[in-house]
Structures are given as C-alpha cells and as structure tokens.
CSV table of C-alpha atoms and ligand atoms in Angstrom, one decimal:
chain,number,residue,atom,x,y,z
A,22,MET,CA,23.1,4.6,2.3
A,23,LEU,CA,21.5,3.5,5.4
A,24,PHE,CA,20.2,6.0,8.0
A,25,ILE,CA,20.7,4.7,11.5
A,26,ASN,CA,20.5,6.7,14.8
A,27,GLY,CA,20.5,10.0,13.0
A,28,SER,CA,23.5,9.4,10.6
A,29,TRP,CA,24.2,8.0,7.2
A,30,LYS,CA,26.0,4.7,7.2
A,31,LYS,CA,28.0,3.0,4.5
A,32,THR,CA,28.7,-0.8,4.3
A,33,ASP,CA,31.1,-3.0,2.4
A,34,GLU,CA,28.5,-4.0,-0.1
A,35,LYS,CA,27.0,-1.9,-2.9
A,36,GLU,CA,24.4,-2.4,-5.5
A,37,THR,CA,23.4,-0.5,-8.7
A,38,ILE,CA,19.8,0.3,-9.3
A,39,TYR,CA,18.6,0.3,-13.0
A,40,ASN,CA,15.8,2.2,-14.7
A,41,PRO,CA,13.1,-0.3,-15.9
A,42,ALA,CA,12.3,2.1,-18.8
A,43,ASN,CA,15.8,1.9,-20.5
A,44,GLY,CA,18.1,-0.2,-18.4
A,45,GLU,CA,20.3,2.7,-17.5
A,46,ALA,CA,21.9,2.9,-14.1
A,47,VAL,CA,20.0,5.3,-11.7
A,48,GLY,CA,22.5,5.2,-8.9
A,49,GLU,CA,24.1,3.0,-6.2
A,50,VAL,CA,23.1,2.0,-2.8
A,51,PHE,CA,24.8,0.4,0.2
A,52,LEU,CA,23.5,-2.9,1.4
A,53,GLY,CA,23.0,-3.9,5.0
A,54,GLY,CA,21.8,-7.0,6.8
A,55,THR,CA,21.4,-8.4,10.3
A,56,ASN,CA,24.0,-6.2,12.0
A,57,GLU,CA,22.7,-2.9,10.6
A,58,THR,CA,19.1,-3.9,11.5
A,59,GLU,CA,20.1,-4.8,15.0
A,60,GLN,CA,21.8,-1.3,15.3
A,61,ALA,CA,18.6,0.3,14.0
A,62,VAL,CA,16.5,-1.5,16.5
A,63,THR,CA,18.7,-0.5,19.3
A,64,ALA,CA,18.7,3.1,18.1
A,65,ALA,CA,14.9,3.1,17.8
A,66,HIS,CA,14.6,1.6,21.3
A,67,ASP,CA,16.9,4.2,22.9
A,68,ALA,CA,15.0,7.0,21.1
A,69,PHE,CA,11.7,5.6,22.1
A,70,LEU,CA,12.5,6.0,25.8
A,71,GLU,CA,12.4,9.8,25.3
A,72,TRP,CA,10.1,10.0,22.3
A,73,ARG,CA,7.3,8.4,24.2
A,74,LYS,CA,7.3,11.3,26.6
A,75,THR,CA,6.6,13.9,23.8
A,76,THR,CA,3.2,15.5,23.5
A,77,GLY,CA,1.0,15.0,20.4
A,78,LYS,CA,1.6,18.7,19.7
A,79,GLU,CA,5.3,18.3,19.6
A,80,ARG,CA,5.1,15.2,17.4
A,81,ALA,CA,2.7,17.1,15.0
A,82,ALA,CA,5.4,19.8,14.6
A,83,PHE,CA,7.9,17.2,13.3
A,84,LEU,CA,5.3,15.8,10.9
A,85,ARG,CA,4.6,19.3,9.6
A,86,ALA,CA,8.3,20.0,9.2
A,87,LEU,CA,8.5,16.8,7.1
A,88,VAL,CA,5.5,18.1,5.0
A,89,SER,CA,7.4,21.3,4.3
A,90,GLU,CA,10.5,19.3,3.2
A,91,LEU,CA,8.6,17.0,0.9
A,92,ASP,CA,6.8,20.0,-0.6
A,93,THR,CA,10.1,21.7,-1.3
A,94,HIS,CA,11.8,18.6,-2.8
A,95,LYS,CA,8.8,16.9,-4.4
A,96,ARG,CA,10.2,17.2,-7.9
A,97,ALA,CA,13.5,15.6,-7.0
A,98,ILE,CA,11.8,12.8,-5.1
A,99,ALA,CA,9.4,12.2,-7.9
A,100,GLU,CA,12.2,12.0,-10.5
A,101,THR,CA,14.0,9.5,-8.5
A,102,ALA,CA,10.8,7.4,-8.1
A,103,THR,CA,10.1,7.6,-11.9
A,104,LYS,CA,13.7,6.5,-12.7
A,105,GLU,CA,13.7,3.7,-10.2
A,106,MET,CA,10.2,2.2,-10.9
A,107,GLY,CA,8.9,3.7,-14.1
A,108,LYS,CA,5.7,5.5,-13.3
A,109,PRO,CA,5.0,8.7,-15.2
A,110,LEU,CA,6.6,11.8,-13.5
A,111,ALA,CA,3.2,13.5,-13.0
A,112,ASP,CA,2.0,10.4,-11.1
A,113,ALA,CA,5.1,10.3,-9.0
A,114,GLU,CA,4.5,14.0,-8.1
A,115,ARG,CA,0.9,13.2,-7.2
A,116,GLU,CA,2.2,10.4,-5.0
A,117,VAL,CA,4.3,12.9,-3.1
A,118,LEU,CA,1.1,15.0,-2.6
A,119,VAL,CA,-0.8,12.0,-1.4
A,120,ALA,CA,2.1,11.3,1.1
A,121,ILE,CA,1.8,15.0,2.2
A,122,ASP,CA,-2.0,14.5,2.7
A,123,TYR,CA,-1.3,11.6,5.0
A,124,LEU,CA,1.3,13.4,7.0
A,125,GLU,CA,-1.0,16.4,7.5
A,126,TRP,CA,-3.9,14.3,8.6
A,127,TYR,CA,-1.8,12.4,11.1
A,128,ALA,CA,-0.2,15.6,12.3
A,129,GLU,CA,-3.7,16.7,13.2
A,130,GLU,CA,-4.6,13.4,14.8
A,131,ALA,CA,-1.5,13.3,16.9
A,132,LYS,CA,-3.2,15.8,19.2
A,133,ARG,CA,-6.4,13.7,19.5
A,134,ILE,CA,-5.2,10.5,21.0
A,135,TYR,CA,-7.9,10.2,23.7
A,136,GLY,CA,-8.6,7.7,26.4
A,137,GLU,CA,-11.8,6.6,27.9
A,138,VAL,CA,-13.6,6.8,31.2
A,139,LEU,CA,-15.8,3.7,31.7
A,140,PRO,CA,-18.9,3.4,34.0
A,141,PRO,CA,-17.8,1.3,37.0
A,142,SER,CA,-19.6,-1.7,38.4
A,143,ASP,CA,-18.7,-0.5,41.8
A,144,PRO,CA,-19.2,3.1,42.9
A,145,ALA,CA,-15.9,3.0,44.8
A,146,LYS,CA,-14.0,2.6,41.5
A,147,GLN,CA,-12.8,4.6,38.6
A,148,LEU,CA,-12.2,2.7,35.4
A,149,LEU,CA,-9.9,4.3,32.8
A,150,VAL,CA,-8.5,3.3,29.4
A,151,ILE,CA,-5.4,5.1,28.2
A,152,ARG,CA,-3.7,4.7,24.8
A,153,GLN,CA,0.1,4.4,24.8
A,154,PRO,CA,2.6,4.1,21.9
A,155,ILE,CA,3.3,0.4,21.2
A,156,GLY,CA,7.1,1.0,21.1
A,157,VAL,CA,9.7,0.2,18.4
A,158,THR,CA,8.0,-0.6,15.1
A,159,ALA,CA,9.4,-2.1,11.9
A,160,ALA,CA,8.1,-1.5,8.4
A,161,ILE,CA,8.7,-3.4,5.1
A,162,THR,CA,7.4,-1.7,2.0
A,163,PRO,CA,7.0,-2.4,-1.7
A,164,TRP,CA,8.2,-0.6,-4.8
A,165,ASN,CA,4.9,0.3,-6.5
A,166,PHE,CA,4.3,3.4,-4.3
A,167,PRO,CA,7.9,4.0,-3.1
A,168,ILE,CA,7.0,7.2,-1.3
A,169,SER,CA,3.4,6.9,0.0
A,170,MET,CA,3.7,3.3,1.2
A,171,ILE,CA,6.5,4.4,3.6
A,172,ILE,CA,4.6,7.5,4.7
A,173,ARG,CA,1.4,5.6,5.3
A,174,LYS,CA,3.2,3.7,8.0
A,175,LEU,CA,5.6,6.3,9.2
A,176,ALA,CA,3.0,9.1,9.7
A,177,PRO,CA,0.6,7.2,12.2
A,178,ALA,CA,3.6,5.6,13.9
A,179,VAL,CA,5.2,9.1,14.6
A,180,ALA,CA,1.8,10.6,15.5
A,181,ALA,CA,1.3,7.7,18.1
A,182,GLY,CA,4.7,8.2,19.7
A,183,CYS,CA,6.4,5.1,18.2
A,184,THR,CA,9.8,4.9,16.7
A,185,MET,CA,10.4,3.0,13.5
A,186,LEU,CA,12.9,1.3,11.2
A,187,ILE,CA,12.0,1.0,7.6
A,188,LYS,CA,13.1,-1.5,4.9
A,189,PRO,CA,12.2,-0.2,1.5
A,190,ALA,CA,11.8,-2.4,-1.6
A,191,PRO,CA,15.0,-3.6,-3.3
A,192,SER,CA,14.1,-1.8,-6.5
A,193,THR,CA,13.4,1.6,-5.0
A,194,PRO,CA,15.9,2.3,-2.2
A,195,LEU,CA,17.1,5.6,-3.7
A,196,THR,CA,13.6,7.1,-3.4
A,197,ALA,CA,13.7,6.1,0.3
A,198,VAL,CA,17.1,7.8,0.6
A,199,LYS,CA,15.6,11.0,-0.8
A,200,LEU,CA,12.8,10.7,1.7
A,201,PHE,CA,15.2,10.2,4.6
A,202,GLU,CA,17.2,13.3,3.5
A,203,CYS,CA,13.9,15.2,4.1
A,204,ILE,CA,13.5,13.4,7.4
A,205,GLU,CA,17.0,14.4,8.4
A,206,ARG,CA,16.4,18.1,7.5
A,207,ALA,CA,13.1,18.0,9.3
A,208,GLY,CA,15.1,17.5,12.5
A,209,PHE,CA,13.6,14.4,14.0
A,210,PRO,CA,15.5,13.3,17.1
A,211,LYS,CA,18.1,10.7,16.3
A,212,GLY,CA,16.9,7.1,16.2
A,213,VAL,CA,13.2,8.0,15.8
A,214,LEU,CA,13.2,7.0,12.1
A,215,ASN,CA,15.8,4.7,10.6
A,216,LEU,CA,16.4,3.3,7.1
A,217,VAL,CA,17.8,-0.2,6.6
A,218,HIS,CA,18.3,-1.7,3.1
A,219,GLY,CA,19.8,-4.9,1.8
A,220,ASP,CA,19.2,-8.6,2.4
A,221,ALA,CA,15.4,-8.8,2.8
A,222,VAL,CA,15.4,-12.2,4.5
A,223,ALA,CA,18.1,-11.2,7.0
A,224,ILE,CA,16.5,-7.9,7.8
A,225,GLY,CA,13.0,-9.5,8.1
A,226,LYS,CA,14.4,-12.1,10.4
A,227,GLU,CA,16.0,-9.5,12.7
A,228,MET,CA,12.8,-7.4,12.6
A,229,THR,CA,10.7,-10.4,13.8
A,230,SER,CA,13.2,-12.1,16.1
A,231,ASN,CA,14.4,-9.1,18.0
A,232,PRO,CA,12.1,-8.8,21.1
A,233,LEU,CA,12.6,-5.0,21.2
A,234,VAL,CA,10.5,-4.7,18.0
A,235,LYS,CA,6.9,-4.6,19.2
A,236,LYS,CA,5.1,-4.4,15.8
A,237,LEU,CA,5.8,-5.2,12.2
A,238,THR,CA,3.9,-3.5,9.4
A,239,PHE,CA,4.2,-5.0,6.0
A,240,THR,CA,2.9,-4.2,2.5
A,241,GLY,CA,3.7,-6.7,-0.2
A,242,SER,CA,2.7,-10.1,-1.5
A,243,THR,CA,0.5,-12.5,0.3
A,244,ALA,CA,3.2,-15.2,0.1
A,245,VAL,CA,5.8,-13.1,2.0
A,246,GLY,CA,3.2,-11.7,4.3
A,247,LYS,CA,2.3,-15.3,5.4
A,248,LYS,CA,6.0,-16.0,6.1
A,249,LEU,CA,6.4,-12.9,8.2
A,250,ILE,CA,3.2,-13.7,10.2
A,251,GLU,CA,4.8,-17.1,11.0
A,252,GLN,CA,8.1,-15.4,12.0
A,253,SER,CA,6.2,-12.8,14.2
A,254,ALA,CA,4.8,-15.7,16.3
A,255,GLU,CA,8.1,-16.1,18.1
A,256,HIS,CA,7.5,-13.1,20.4
A,257,VAL,CA,3.8,-12.7,19.7
A,258,GLN,CA,4.7,-9.5,17.8
A,259,LYS,CA,1.8,-7.4,16.6
A,260,VAL,CA,1.4,-7.3,12.8
A,261,SER,CA,-0.4,-5.2,10.2
A,262,MET,CA,-0.4,-6.9,6.8
A,263,GLU,CA,-1.5,-5.2,3.6
A,264,LEU,CA,-1.2,-8.0,1.0
A,265,GLY,CA,-2.3,-8.9,-2.5
A,266,GLY,CA,-5.7,-8.3,-4.1
A,267,HIS,CA,-7.8,-9.5,-7.0
A,268,ALA,CA,-10.3,-6.6,-7.4
A,269,PRO,CA,-13.5,-7.3,-9.2
A,270,PHE,CA,-15.0,-4.4,-11.2
A,271,ILE,CA,-18.8,-5.1,-11.7
A,272,ILE,CA,-20.7,-3.2,-14.3
A,273,PHE,CA,-24.5,-3.6,-14.3
A,274,ASP,CA,-26.6,-2.8,-17.3
A,275,ASP,CA,-28.0,0.4,-15.8
A,276,ALA,CA,-24.5,1.9,-15.1
A,277,ASP,CA,-23.2,5.0,-16.8
A,278,LEU,CA,-20.9,3.1,-19.2
A,279,ASP,CA,-18.7,6.1,-20.1
A,280,ASN,CA,-18.0,6.7,-16.4
A,281,ALA,CA,-17.4,3.0,-15.9
A,282,VAL,CA,-14.9,2.9,-18.8
A,283,ALA,CA,-13.0,5.9,-17.4
A,284,ALA,CA,-13.0,4.2,-14.0
A,285,VAL,CA,-11.7,0.9,-15.5
A,286,ILE,CA,-8.9,2.8,-17.3
A,287,GLY,CA,-8.0,4.5,-14.0
A,288,THR,CA,-8.1,1.4,-11.8
A,289,LYS,CA,-6.5,-0.9,-14.3
A,290,PHE,CA,-3.8,1.0,-16.2
A,291,LYS,CA,-2.6,3.5,-13.6
A,292,ASN,CA,0.9,2.4,-12.4
A,293,ALA,CA,0.7,-0.1,-15.3
A,294,GLY,CA,-1.8,-2.2,-13.3
A,295,GLN,CA,0.8,-2.6,-10.5
A,296,THR,CA,-1.2,-1.8,-7.5
A,297,CYS,CA,-2.9,-4.1,-5.0
A,298,ILE,CA,-6.3,-2.4,-5.6
A,299,SER,CA,-6.0,-2.6,-9.4
A,300,THR,CA,-9.0,-4.0,-11.2
A,301,ASN,CA,-8.2,-7.7,-11.9
A,302,ARG,CA,-11.6,-9.0,-13.2
A,303,ILE,CA,-14.1,-6.9,-15.1
A,304,TYR,CA,-17.6,-8.4,-14.8
A,305,VAL,CA,-20.0,-6.9,-17.3
A,306,GLN,CA,-23.7,-7.7,-17.5
A,307,GLN,CA,-24.5,-9.6,-20.7
A,308,SER,CA,-26.8,-7.0,-22.3
A,309,VAL,CA,-24.2,-4.2,-22.2
A,310,ALA,CA,-21.1,-6.4,-22.7
A,311,GLU,CA,-20.5,-5.7,-26.3
A,312,VAL,CA,-20.9,-2.0,-26.2
A,313,PHE,CA,-18.8,-1.7,-23.0
A,314,SER,CA,-16.0,-3.8,-24.6
A,315,GLU,CA,-16.0,-1.6,-27.7
A,316,LYS,CA,-15.8,1.6,-25.6
A,317,LEU,CA,-13.0,0.1,-23.4
A,318,ALA,CA,-11.0,-1.0,-26.4
A,319,ALA,CA,-11.3,2.5,-28.0
A,320,ALA,CA,-10.3,4.2,-24.7
A,321,VAL,CA,-7.3,1.9,-24.3
A,322,GLN,CA,-6.0,3.1,-27.7
A,323,ASN,CA,-5.5,6.6,-26.1
A,324,ILE,CA,-3.1,5.4,-23.4
A,325,LEU,CA,0.3,6.6,-24.3
A,326,VAL,CA,3.1,4.2,-23.1
A,327,GLY,CA,6.7,5.2,-22.7
A,328,ASP,CA,9.5,6.4,-20.4
A,329,GLY,CA,7.8,8.2,-17.5
A,330,MET,CA,10.3,11.0,-17.7
A,331,ASN,CA,8.8,12.0,-21.1
A,332,GLN,CA,5.9,14.4,-20.9
A,333,ASP,CA,2.4,13.3,-21.6
A,334,ILE,CA,3.1,9.6,-20.9
A,335,ASP,CA,0.2,7.8,-19.3
A,336,MET,CA,1.8,4.5,-18.5
A,337,GLY,CA,5.4,3.5,-17.9
A,338,PRO,CA,7.1,0.1,-18.0
A,339,LEU,CA,6.6,-2.8,-15.7
A,340,ILE,CA,9.1,-3.1,-12.8
A,341,SER,CA,11.2,-6.1,-14.0
A,342,THR,CA,11.6,-8.8,-16.6
A,343,GLU,CA,10.0,-11.2,-14.2
A,344,ALA,CA,6.9,-9.0,-14.0
A,345,LEU,CA,6.8,-8.9,-17.8
A,346,ASP,CA,7.1,-12.7,-18.1
A,347,LYS,CA,4.2,-13.1,-15.6
A,348,VAL,CA,1.9,-10.9,-17.7
A,349,GLU,CA,3.0,-12.6,-20.9
A,350,ARG,CA,2.3,-16.0,-19.4
A,351,GLN,CA,-1.1,-15.0,-18.1
A,352,VAL,CA,-2.2,-13.6,-21.5
A,353,LYS,CA,-0.8,-16.6,-23.3
A,354,ASN,CA,-2.6,-19.0,-21.0
A,355,ALA,CA,-5.9,-17.1,-21.4
A,356,VAL,CA,-5.7,-17.1,-25.2
A,357,GLN,CA,-4.9,-20.9,-25.2
A,358,GLU,CA,-7.9,-21.4,-23.0
A,359,GLY,CA,-10.2,-19.6,-25.5
A,360,ALA,CA,-10.0,-15.8,-24.6
A,361,SER,CA,-9.4,-13.3,-27.4
A,362,ILE,CA,-7.3,-10.2,-27.4
A,363,THR,CA,-9.3,-7.1,-28.2
A,364,SER,CA,-6.4,-4.6,-27.8
A,365,GLY,CA,-2.7,-4.9,-27.1
A,366,GLY,CA,-1.4,-8.3,-26.1
A,367,ALA,CA,2.4,-7.9,-26.7
A,368,LYS,CA,5.5,-6.4,-25.1
A,369,THR,CA,7.1,-3.4,-26.7
A,370,GLY,CA,10.2,-1.2,-26.5
A,371,GLU,CA,13.2,-3.3,-25.5
A,372,PRO,CA,15.3,-2.7,-23.4
A,373,GLY,CA,12.5,-1.4,-21.2
A,374,TYR,CA,10.0,-3.7,-19.6
A,375,PHE,CA,7.0,-2.3,-21.6
A,376,TYR,CA,3.8,-4.2,-22.2
A,377,GLU,CA,0.9,-2.9,-24.3
A,378,PRO,CA,-2.3,-1.9,-22.5
A,379,THR,CA,-4.3,-5.1,-23.2
A,380,VAL,CA,-8.0,-6.0,-23.2
A,381,LEU,CA,-9.1,-9.7,-23.2
A,382,SER,CA,-12.6,-10.8,-23.9
A,383,GLY,CA,-14.3,-14.1,-23.3
A,384,VAL,CA,-12.4,-14.8,-20.1
A,385,THR,CA,-13.5,-17.5,-17.8
A,386,GLU,CA,-12.8,-18.6,-14.2
A,387,GLU,CA,-10.7,-21.5,-15.3
A,388,MET,CA,-7.9,-19.3,-16.7
A,389,THR,CA,-4.9,-18.4,-14.6
A,390,ILE,CA,-5.7,-14.7,-14.9
A,391,ALA,CA,-9.0,-15.2,-13.0
A,392,THR,CA,-7.3,-16.3,-9.8
A,393,GLU,CA,-3.6,-15.2,-9.9
A,394,GLU,CA,-3.0,-11.5,-9.1
A,395,THR,CA,-2.0,-9.9,-12.4
A,396,PHE,CA,0.1,-6.8,-11.5
A,397,GLY,CA,0.1,-5.7,-15.1
A,398,PRO,CA,-1.8,-3.7,-17.7
A,399,VAL,CA,-4.2,-6.5,-18.7
A,400,ALA,CA,-8.0,-6.0,-18.5
A,401,PRO,CA,-9.9,-9.3,-18.6
A,402,ILE,CA,-13.6,-9.1,-19.4
A,403,PHE,CA,-16.0,-11.7,-17.9
A,404,ILE,CA,-19.7,-11.7,-18.7
A,405,PHE,CA,-22.5,-12.3,-16.2
A,406,GLU,CA,-26.3,-12.4,-16.2
A,407,THR,CA,-27.7,-12.0,-12.7
A,408,GLU,CA,-26.8,-10.0,-9.6
A,409,GLU,CA,-26.8,-13.2,-7.5
A,410,GLU,CA,-24.4,-14.9,-9.9
A,411,VAL,CA,-21.9,-12.0,-10.0
A,412,VAL,CA,-21.8,-11.6,-6.2
A,413,GLN,CA,-20.9,-15.3,-6.0
A,414,ARG,CA,-18.3,-15.1,-8.7
A,415,ALA,CA,-16.8,-11.8,-7.5
A,416,ASN,CA,-16.4,-13.3,-4.0
A,417,ASN,CA,-15.0,-16.6,-5.1
A,418,THR,CA,-11.3,-15.8,-4.3
A,419,SER,CA,-9.0,-16.0,-1.4
A,420,TYR,CA,-8.3,-12.3,-1.8
A,421,GLY,CA,-10.5,-9.5,-0.3
A,422,LEU,CA,-8.9,-6.1,-0.7
A,423,ALA,CA,-10.8,-3.8,-3.0
A,424,GLY,CA,-13.9,-4.2,-5.2
A,425,TYR,CA,-15.7,-1.7,-7.5
A,426,CYS,CA,-19.3,-1.7,-8.6
A,427,PHE,CA,-21.1,0.5,-11.1
A,428,THR,CA,-24.9,0.8,-11.0
A,429,LYS,CA,-27.5,3.6,-10.7
A,430,ASP,CA,-30.0,1.4,-8.8
A,431,MET,CA,-30.0,2.5,-5.2
A,432,ASP,CA,-31.4,-0.7,-3.7
A,433,ARG,CA,-28.7,-2.6,-5.6
A,434,VAL,CA,-26.0,-0.3,-4.2
A,435,LEU,CA,-27.2,-1.2,-0.7
A,436,ARG,CA,-27.3,-4.9,-1.4
A,437,MET,CA,-23.9,-5.0,-3.1
A,438,MET,CA,-22.1,-3.0,-0.4
A,439,HIS,CA,-23.2,-5.6,2.1
A,440,GLN,CA,-22.6,-8.7,0.0
A,441,LEU,CA,-19.2,-8.0,-1.5
A,442,ASP,CA,-16.5,-9.6,0.7
A,443,TYR,CA,-13.9,-6.9,0.4
A,444,GLY,CA,-12.3,-4.5,2.8
A,445,MET,CA,-13.0,-1.5,0.5
A,446,ILE,CA,-15.7,-0.9,-2.1
A,447,GLY,CA,-15.7,1.8,-4.7
A,448,MET,CA,-19.4,2.3,-5.5
A,449,ASN,CA,-19.5,4.2,-8.8
A,450,ASP,CA,-16.2,5.5,-7.5
A,451,PRO,CA,-12.7,4.4,-8.7
A,452,ALA,CA,-10.7,6.8,-6.5
A,453,ILE,CA,-11.0,5.4,-3.0
A,454,VAL,CA,-7.7,6.3,-1.3
A,455,VAL,CA,-7.9,9.1,1.2
A,456,PRO,CA,-6.0,9.5,4.5
A,457,GLN,CA,-9.1,9.6,6.7
A,458,ALA,CA,-10.3,6.2,5.5
A,459,PRO,CA,-9.2,2.7,6.7
A,460,PHE,CA,-7.3,1.0,3.8
A,461,GLY,CA,-7.0,-2.8,4.1
A,462,GLY,CA,-8.4,-6.1,3.3
A,463,VAL,CA,-10.2,-9.2,4.5
A,464,LYS,CA,-9.4,-12.9,3.9
A,465,GLU,CA,-5.8,-13.4,2.6
A,466,SER,CA,-5.5,-9.7,1.6
A,467,GLY,CA,-4.4,-8.8,5.1
A,468,LEU,CA,-4.7,-7.9,8.7
A,469,GLY,CA,-5.3,-4.4,10.2
A,470,ARG,CA,-5.9,-1.1,8.5
A,471,GLU,CA,-3.8,1.8,7.3
A,472,GLY,CA,-5.2,5.3,7.3
A,473,GLY,CA,-7.9,6.9,9.4
A,474,THR,CA,-8.3,6.5,13.1
A,475,SER,CA,-8.0,2.7,12.7
A,476,GLY,CA,-4.5,3.2,11.2
A,477,LEU,CA,-3.5,5.3,14.2
A,478,TYR,CA,-4.8,2.6,16.7
A,479,GLU,CA,-2.5,0.1,15.0
A,480,TYR,CA,0.4,1.9,16.7
A,481,LEU,CA,-1.3,2.3,20.1
A,482,GLU,CA,-1.7,-0.2,22.9
A,483,GLU,CA,-4.8,0.1,25.1
A,484,LYS,CA,-4.2,0.0,28.8
A,485,TYR,CA,-7.1,-0.4,31.2
A,486,ILE,CA,-6.8,0.8,34.8
A,487,SER,CA,-9.2,0.1,37.6
A,488,ILE,CA,-8.7,2.5,40.5
A,489,ARG,CA,-10.4,1.6,43.8
A,490,ALA,CA,-10.8,4.3,46.5
A,491,VAL,CA,-9.0,2.9,49.6
A,492,SER,CA,-11.5,4.0,52.2
A,493,ALA,CA,-14.1,6.5,50.9
A,494,LEU,CA,-16.8,5.9,48.3
A,495,LEU,CA,-16.7,8.3,45.3
B,663,ADP,P1,6.7,-7.8,-4.7
B,663,ADP,O1,6.4,-9.0,-5.5
B,663,ADP,O2,5.7,-6.7,-4.8
B,663,ADP,O3,8.1,-7.3,-4.8
B,663,ADP,P2,7.3,-8.9,-2.1
B,663,ADP,O4,6.3,-9.4,-1.1
B,663,ADP,O5,8.2,-9.8,-2.7
B,663,ADP,O6,6.4,-8.2,-3.2
B,663,ADP,O7,8.1,-7.7,-1.5
B,663,ADP,C1,7.6,-6.7,-0.7
B,663,ADP,C2,8.6,-6.3,0.3
B,663,ADP,O8,8.9,-7.4,1.1
B,663,ADP,C3,10.0,-5.8,-0.3
B,663,ADP,O9,10.5,-4.8,0.5
B,663,ADP,C4,10.8,-7.1,-0.2
B,663,ADP,O10,12.2,-6.9,-0.1
B,663,ADP,C5,10.3,-7.7,1.1
B,663,ADP,N1,10.6,-9.1,1.3
B,663,ADP,C6,10.6,-10.1,0.4
B,663,ADP,N2,10.8,-11.3,1.0
B,663,ADP,C7,11.0,-11.0,2.3
B,663,ADP,C8,11.3,-11.8,3.5
B,663,ADP,N3,11.5,-13.2,3.4
B,663,ADP,N4,11.5,-11.2,4.7
B,663,ADP,C9,11.3,-9.9,4.8
B,663,ADP,N5,11.0,-9.1,3.7
B,663,ADP,C10,10.9,-9.6,2.5
C-alpha cells in the first residue's frame, strides 16, 4: 500500500516480497510510479503551507507520539524487517530502539532552531539570520536498515518543519508500511509524511524533476547517488547523499587485541556485513598479524548463522542471490590472486542466501575485494609495517565514510584522527552511531550529514535579513 495525503492507496500492480532466509512469501505490496509520486508531492506541498507555521513544540509532540507508537509495536515492526531482509530479530528490535533514539533527540531539537543576530557594519542597521524549513523533501532509502534509515531522514525533516515523501527499498516495503501505520496512528496532519513505493527510476525522476521538491535525501550505492546528483541539477535541488564505504580497520601492535577482535566481529559480521560502515579492509601490523588472525578465526567460529527468526542467531542471510554472487566472486578472485581462506569461504543453507562468516589472509591491494565494496561477511586481512604506510594504504580509495583504528598510543591517536580521510573515525571504538553525532562521508561516500545539529540544518534554509532604520540611528 502507498500512503498519500493521509490515506492508504492501492494501485493496479502488485508484487510479492520473499524472505531471503527461506524463499517464503512475506506479503504483497502495491506498486506505484510517476503519478503516485506526483500526487504525494502535491500533498506534501499543500501540507507544507500549514505545517511550516507550526511551532517546534507542536512538531515535537508529533515526534513523541510516533515514539510511543514505535515502542508499542516494536516487535511487529522488527518481525517484518527480519522476514523481509534477514537480520536477527534481536538486531531488528535494536534497530527500532535506535530509530526511537533519533526521534527523541530530534523532538528535543525541534524546540531549539535558533537564528542569529550579527554585528552590523553600520550602526543604523540590524542584521539577522533566521532558519526556515526548506519545504517539500523526498527520501530514498535502502533495505539494510529498513526502519532507522527512514527515521534518520524523517525525524530531522519533521523537526525542521518540512514535509516529506519517502520511497523505501524494493526489498523492504512492508517494514515501511508498518512504520506508516504508526505514523497514521500518531496523528500527523495529512500530507506531512507520504509513502510511495514501486518503479524506482520513475519515482526518482519525479522526485528530482518536480520543482516543488526542494531537497532530495538519499542513502544507497554511490552509482545511484551519482545519477541522482545529476538529475537534481535540473532545478538546483539540494541533496544529501549517504553513499558507499570501504572502511579500513587498522590494528597497531600496541592495541588490545581481544578488544580489536571483538570490534572486528561487530563491524564486519553485524547485518552480515551489509552496512556502509562495515569493516572492508583489516590492516594488522606485521608483528601481531599471526596472533590476531588466529584469534579472529577462533572468534568467527562462534558466529551462529541462520534464519533471523530463530533465537540466538548472530547472523542471517544476505539480501539476494545477486549479493551472494558478488561475495562468491570476490572471494574466488582473492583466492585466485593468492589469498588464503582461514575460515568459512562458502555458501550454505539453500534456499536461503546464506554465506559463511569468512576470514581471508594474505590479501593485497590488487584484489577486487580491496577496492570494491563487499557488503558481505568476508573479513580480508592485509599486513602493514609502518604507520606512514598504513595511512597511505587506508586512504587510497575513492570512498571516505568510516574508518576504525585500534592503538593505545595517545600521540598516534592524535596523528591518526587527523590523517585518516574519513567522515567518521572509531578510535578504539566500533560503535559510532548515535543521534547527536553527524553521520556521513567525504570523497565519493557522500554529501551532507545525518544526525546531530548538522543533520537538522540539512532541512533548514538560512535567510539573512538586513534592516536599516529609516531615519534614526539605533
Ligand atoms: P542497494 O545496492 O543497496 O540496493 P541502491 O543504490 O541500488 O543500493 O538502492 C538504494 C535505493 O535507491 C533503493 O530504494 C532503490 O530502489 C533506489 N534506486 C535505485 N536506482 C534508482 C534510481 N535510478 N532512481 C531512484 N532511486 C533508485
């Protein structure tokens, strides 16, 4: 179902969504295209004319109402997400809690959208900056975090006073429908939040070519992001892009190796490696490489793979047969080029798209896995000798989203935080995502930030006003 202007809409076309863990049908969804998107834009535009007049306090109340709905229905939302995209149920429930965290934070910030008073160059003048909602915004989201990726866009947009239409990923529309059932019950005015689903290209075209849409926010692959940036040029539409990553994880010889292993397990195998901040390259300093590799291979044995609906599962399937093929291809290429498999290295569990948690050693920069984003449970180990060398190798990529570094040397922490060309650095810390922090990348990993005050400013336009006293000096 699509949710446009406060009501659910059916269309003539329907699609079945299948569970990647077992191939079973999860449910059906109606598909829309250009017309439905245009209707959603019109609804969001009409709603904006009133919504823009609301106070931060009023908008905060809607966000809190949504928090309460998500809290009440978190189990049902999480179950839908697990069935649609495979992650363990406990992780899906945690994702709802993360979404709630973002909603609460932005509900609080909605009341703190301040302007500025600037010192004038002429005493007869008063110089002001006010921040106004940008208008109708459009969001395109991926399947790997089918709840929190929507909320990370929706929460600051609502807090800022914008309206929004959202296109979820083709594999996870039913989770988005569950979310919109909560939005409906939370009582948002009609047209403030709209859900369109269906033909991605047609929806994306309408979102970028309709001049009423003032901003596009996208999370997905760099290739699609680049296309959308091109399309957004037509009306000089503002864009936020959260694109691919190829996170290095650097382990120096003075690091706490057990902590580093636990952090690699978390950043590499959570969500079966299908996150844009997943560790993609593990750089271990020569003198500790052997012991680290042994510890990692042992820890990987404890990862329980299976259907996310079963209890105690640590890792579910990959999202699709294409995703599985990509991982197989990367591993095969690495082995052909001289890498060796320390753990895993094969798919399991047909008809689900399962791949064993895999560790590769002896990986070099020439292999495909060193440059192509993996999006799978494969941990390639590279060996380095000096700090200077590892900085150069870690930065030698067109991506720049997240990087991780483990060391106990304080001076090195300071050097590394400045030298790594990434938007986010986890320094002895694998768990970097919090609502108050700006999430985003440099280079081809994106434009703009989500989360924190920066994430709110993405939905606000600054207006500068110079007021001159007509006769009297101030
Ligand atoms: P992934 O490989 O993670 O699926 P994509 O970048 O292909 O990443 O997809 C992310 C989101 O972008 C999804 O919602 C998808 O439907 C959407 N998308 C893909 N191609 C286009 C396009 N040409 N225009 C607009 N949206 C698109």
